[in-house]
Amino acid sequence: MNASTLKTLGFITLLTSPAMTLEAARHGFHKVANENTDPVGALLYGLFSVGWLCGVLGLRYLRATGTGKAARWLLNVLAITVTLAVLQSIMDLLKVPTGHPIYMVTDLAWPLSMLLTLIVGIAAVFARQLPGWTRLVPLFMGAFIPIMVVQGALGLDLPYLFDAHTVLAWSLLGITLLSAASAEKLQNTRSALSA
């Protein structure tokens, strides 16, 4: 992978970050059962998932969780679960019954991916591979799980919280990848000039 590819992954992540919120807005921000997902909804969820996968691949390239085998393994497992989430959208388009065993695995991939994103975020903070504030972006992405737990424990109902968090967090991931691509391109240009 090079700076140009990383830039592309960043743009895709940034552009697809509002897709899931657009789907929620189509239904007045009310939950829609999987069996009632229409083709537009499946495409929007699929777009979000593809952007998420691009973001994970960018984090993997940047070694956001560190340079060891466990760090690479963690991002590889996250990439697999997010890929399964992409497959759920394809299954929704094909009208695969939600009770099908493969569909149930892809449905489980969503919360598992969120949990793994939280773990990736914690690892990224400690790995210190990403510069400055961008080091906190993966943690912010995964922070939704503890936020929802606290919200539930306090009996709070904060409408649109998930949707606002998703757009902001995944947009910041796209920006993180774009800024890393710009920094890498600048470094490559300086190296070429000094050679």
Short mmCIF file of C-alpha atoms in Angstrom, two decimals:
data_model
loop_
_atom_site.label_atom_id
_atom_site.label_comp_id
_atom_site.label_asym_id
_atom_site.label_seq_id
_atom_site.Cartn_x
_atom_site.Cartn_y
_atom_site.Cartn_z
CA MET A 1 0.00 0.00 0.00
CA ASN A 2 1.16 3.55 -0.67
CA ALA A 3 0.04 7.09 0.21
CA SER A 4 -2.31 7.21 -2.77
CA THR A 5 -4.10 4.02 -1.72
CA LEU A 6 -4.31 5.24 1.87
CA LYS A 7 -5.82 8.50 0.60
CA THR A 8 -8.42 6.54 -1.38
CA LEU A 9 -9.30 4.46 1.70
CA GLY A 10 -9.65 7.69 3.70
CA PHE A 11 -11.96 9.27 1.11
CA ILE A 12 -14.16 6.17 0.98
CA THR A 13 -14.35 6.04 4.79
CA LEU A 14 -15.21 9.73 4.99
CA LEU A 15 -17.80 9.67 2.20
CA THR A 16 -19.62 6.58 3.49
CA SER A 17 -19.65 7.63 7.17
CA PRO A 18 -23.19 9.09 7.04
CA ALA A 19 -24.71 6.12 5.17
CA MET A 20 -26.08 4.31 8.22
CA THR A 21 -27.52 7.56 9.60
CA LEU A 22 -29.20 8.25 6.25
CA GLU A 23 -30.85 4.83 6.54
CA ALA A 24 -32.02 5.65 10.07
CA ALA A 25 -33.37 9.02 8.89
CA ARG A 26 -35.39 7.28 6.17
CA HIS A 27 -37.35 5.56 8.94
CA GLY A 28 -37.66 8.48 11.35
CA PHE A 29 -34.74 7.13 13.40
CA HIS A 30 -36.79 4.11 14.45
CA LYS A 31 -35.26 0.63 14.45
CA VAL A 32 -36.18 -1.48 11.44
CA ALA A 33 -36.15 -5.25 11.87
CA ASN A 34 -33.65 -7.06 9.65
CA GLU A 35 -36.41 -8.91 7.84
CA ASN A 36 -37.92 -5.54 6.82
CA THR A 37 -34.71 -4.15 5.33
CA ASP A 38 -35.43 -2.91 1.81
CA PRO A 39 -32.88 -2.68 -1.05
CA VAL A 40 -32.06 0.99 -0.33
CA GLY A 41 -31.47 0.16 3.33
CA ALA A 42 -29.29 -2.80 2.44
CA LEU A 43 -27.25 -0.62 0.09
CA LEU A 44 -26.81 2.12 2.71
CA TYR A 45 -25.74 -0.38 5.39
CA GLY A 46 -23.45 -1.97 2.82
CA LEU A 47 -21.88 1.40 1.94
CA PHE A 48 -21.24 2.13 5.61
CA SER A 49 -19.71 -1.32 6.10
CA VAL A 50 -17.45 -0.96 3.04
CA GLY A 51 -16.27 2.41 4.37
CA TRP A 52 -15.65 0.85 7.77
CA LEU A 53 -13.64 -1.94 6.14
CA CYS A 54 -11.59 0.66 4.23
CA GLY A 55 -10.92 2.42 7.53
CA VAL A 56 -9.78 -0.81 9.17
CA LEU A 57 -7.46 -1.55 6.25
CA GLY A 58 -6.02 1.96 6.59
CA LEU A 59 -5.47 1.47 10.32
CA ARG A 60 -3.79 -1.85 9.57
CA TYR A 61 -1.45 -0.18 7.09
CA LEU A 62 -0.62 2.51 9.66
CA ARG A 63 -0.04 -0.19 12.29
CA ALA A 64 -2.36 1.75 14.58
CA THR A 65 -2.46 -1.02 17.19
CA GLY A 66 1.30 -1.61 17.18
CA THR A 67 3.88 -3.59 15.26
CA GLY A 68 3.65 -7.00 16.93
CA LYS A 69 1.82 -10.13 15.79
CA ALA A 70 -1.03 -9.64 18.28
CA ALA A 71 -1.56 -6.09 17.01
CA ARG A 72 -1.82 -7.27 13.40
CA TRP A 73 -4.02 -10.20 14.44
CA LEU A 74 -6.44 -7.83 16.19
CA LEU A 75 -6.93 -5.68 13.09
CA ASN A 76 -7.19 -8.78 10.89
CA VAL A 77 -9.99 -10.18 13.07
CA LEU A 78 -11.76 -6.81 12.96
CA ALA A 79 -11.43 -6.78 9.16
CA ILE A 80 -13.04 -10.24 9.04
CA THR A 81 -16.00 -9.25 11.22
CA VAL A 82 -16.58 -6.04 9.24
CA THR A 83 -16.42 -8.09 6.01
CA LEU A 84 -19.14 -10.31 7.45
CA ALA A 85 -21.19 -7.15 8.08
CA VAL A 86 -20.76 -6.26 4.39
CA LEU A 87 -21.98 -9.75 3.50
CA GLN A 88 -25.14 -9.20 5.55
CA SER A 89 -26.08 -6.34 3.22
CA ILE A 90 -25.60 -8.61 0.22
CA MET A 91 -27.77 -11.23 1.91
CA ASP A 92 -30.44 -8.59 2.57
CA LEU A 93 -30.39 -7.66 -1.13
CA LEU A 94 -30.79 -11.34 -2.01
CA LYS A 95 -33.62 -11.69 0.55
CA VAL A 96 -31.87 -14.50 2.44
CA PRO A 97 -34.09 -15.39 5.44
CA THR A 98 -32.87 -13.87 8.71
CA GLY A 99 -33.10 -17.30 10.33
CA HIS A 100 -30.52 -18.77 7.96
CA PRO A 101 -27.39 -19.79 9.92
CA ILE A 102 -25.04 -17.75 7.72
CA TYR A 103 -27.29 -14.72 8.05
CA MET A 104 -27.24 -15.08 11.84
CA VAL A 105 -23.42 -15.14 11.76
CA THR A 106 -23.33 -11.94 9.69
CA ASP A 107 -25.85 -10.32 12.04
CA LEU A 108 -23.67 -11.20 15.04
CA ALA A 109 -20.71 -9.61 13.23
CA TRP A 110 -22.14 -6.12 13.81
CA PRO A 111 -21.98 -6.03 17.63
CA LEU A 112 -18.78 -8.08 17.58
CA SER A 113 -17.21 -5.53 15.24
CA MET A 114 -18.21 -2.72 17.58
CA LEU A 115 -16.67 -4.54 20.55
CA LEU A 116 -13.48 -5.23 18.59
CA THR A 117 -13.37 -1.57 17.56
CA LEU A 118 -13.33 -0.63 21.24
CA ILE A 119 -10.44 -3.05 21.84
CA VAL A 120 -8.61 -1.68 18.78
CA GLY A 121 -9.15 1.83 20.14
CA ILE A 122 -7.60 0.93 23.49
CA ALA A 123 -4.67 -0.76 21.74
CA ALA A 124 -4.15 2.28 19.48
CA VAL A 125 -3.90 4.61 22.47
CA PHE A 126 -1.21 2.46 24.07
CA ALA A 127 0.62 1.68 20.81
CA ARG A 128 1.19 5.39 20.11
CA GLN A 129 1.62 4.74 16.39
CA LEU A 130 -0.85 7.39 15.25
CA PRO A 131 0.19 11.02 15.75
CA GLY A 132 -1.51 13.49 18.10
CA TRP A 133 -5.28 13.53 18.35
CA THR A 134 -5.66 10.87 15.65
CA ARG A 135 -4.48 8.29 18.20
CA LEU A 136 -7.82 8.76 20.00
CA VAL A 137 -10.04 8.31 16.93
CA PRO A 138 -10.27 4.48 17.06
CA LEU A 139 -11.09 4.72 20.78
CA PHE A 140 -13.79 7.30 20.05
CA MET A 141 -15.25 4.94 17.46
CA GLY A 142 -15.44 2.08 19.96
CA ALA A 143 -16.59 4.32 22.82
CA PHE A 144 -20.18 3.90 21.74
CA ILE A 145 -20.52 0.63 23.67
CA PRO A 146 -19.60 2.12 27.07
CA ILE A 147 -21.65 5.24 26.27
CA MET A 148 -24.74 3.09 25.64
CA VAL A 149 -24.13 1.06 28.81
CA VAL A 150 -23.90 4.24 30.90
CA GLN A 151 -26.93 5.72 29.16
CA GLY A 152 -28.94 2.58 29.90
CA ALA A 153 -27.75 2.38 33.52
CA LEU A 154 -28.79 5.99 34.08
CA GLY A 155 -32.14 5.41 32.38
CA LEU A 156 -31.45 8.15 29.86
CA ASP A 157 -33.00 8.23 26.43
CA LEU A 158 -30.85 10.33 24.13
CA PRO A 159 -32.34 10.10 20.65
CA TYR A 160 -29.97 10.31 17.71
CA LEU A 161 -26.91 9.67 19.91
CA PHE A 162 -25.88 6.56 17.96
CA ASP A 163 -26.37 8.29 14.62
CA ALA A 164 -24.47 11.44 15.57
CA HIS A 165 -21.65 9.40 17.08
CA THR A 166 -21.37 7.16 14.02
CA VAL A 167 -21.15 10.02 11.52
CA LEU A 168 -18.64 11.95 13.63
CA ALA A 169 -16.42 9.00 14.61
CA TRP A 170 -16.20 7.43 11.15
CA SER A 171 -15.68 10.86 9.54
CA LEU A 172 -12.76 11.40 11.91
CA LEU A 173 -11.38 8.01 10.86
CA GLY A 174 -11.51 9.11 7.23
CA ILE A 175 -9.78 12.38 8.12
CA THR A 176 -7.15 10.43 10.09
CA LEU A 177 -6.33 8.31 7.04
CA LEU A 178 -6.29 11.34 4.73
CA SER A 179 -3.92 13.26 7.01
CA ALA A 180 -1.65 10.21 7.33
CA ALA A 181 -1.59 9.88 3.53
CA SER A 182 -0.66 13.56 3.17
CA ALA A 183 2.11 13.22 5.76
CA GLU A 184 3.46 10.10 4.03
CA LYS A 185 3.38 11.77 0.62
CA LEU A 186 5.24 14.79 2.02
CA GLN A 187 7.83 12.53 3.62
CA ASN A 188 8.29 10.63 0.35
CA THR A 189 8.71 13.89 -1.56
CA ARG A 190 11.33 15.13 0.91
CA SER A 191 13.18 11.81 0.69
CA ALA A 192 13.19 12.00 -3.11
CA LEU A 193 14.46 15.59 -3.09
CA SER A 194 17.28 14.82 -0.67
CA ALA A 195 18.44 11.76 -2.62
#
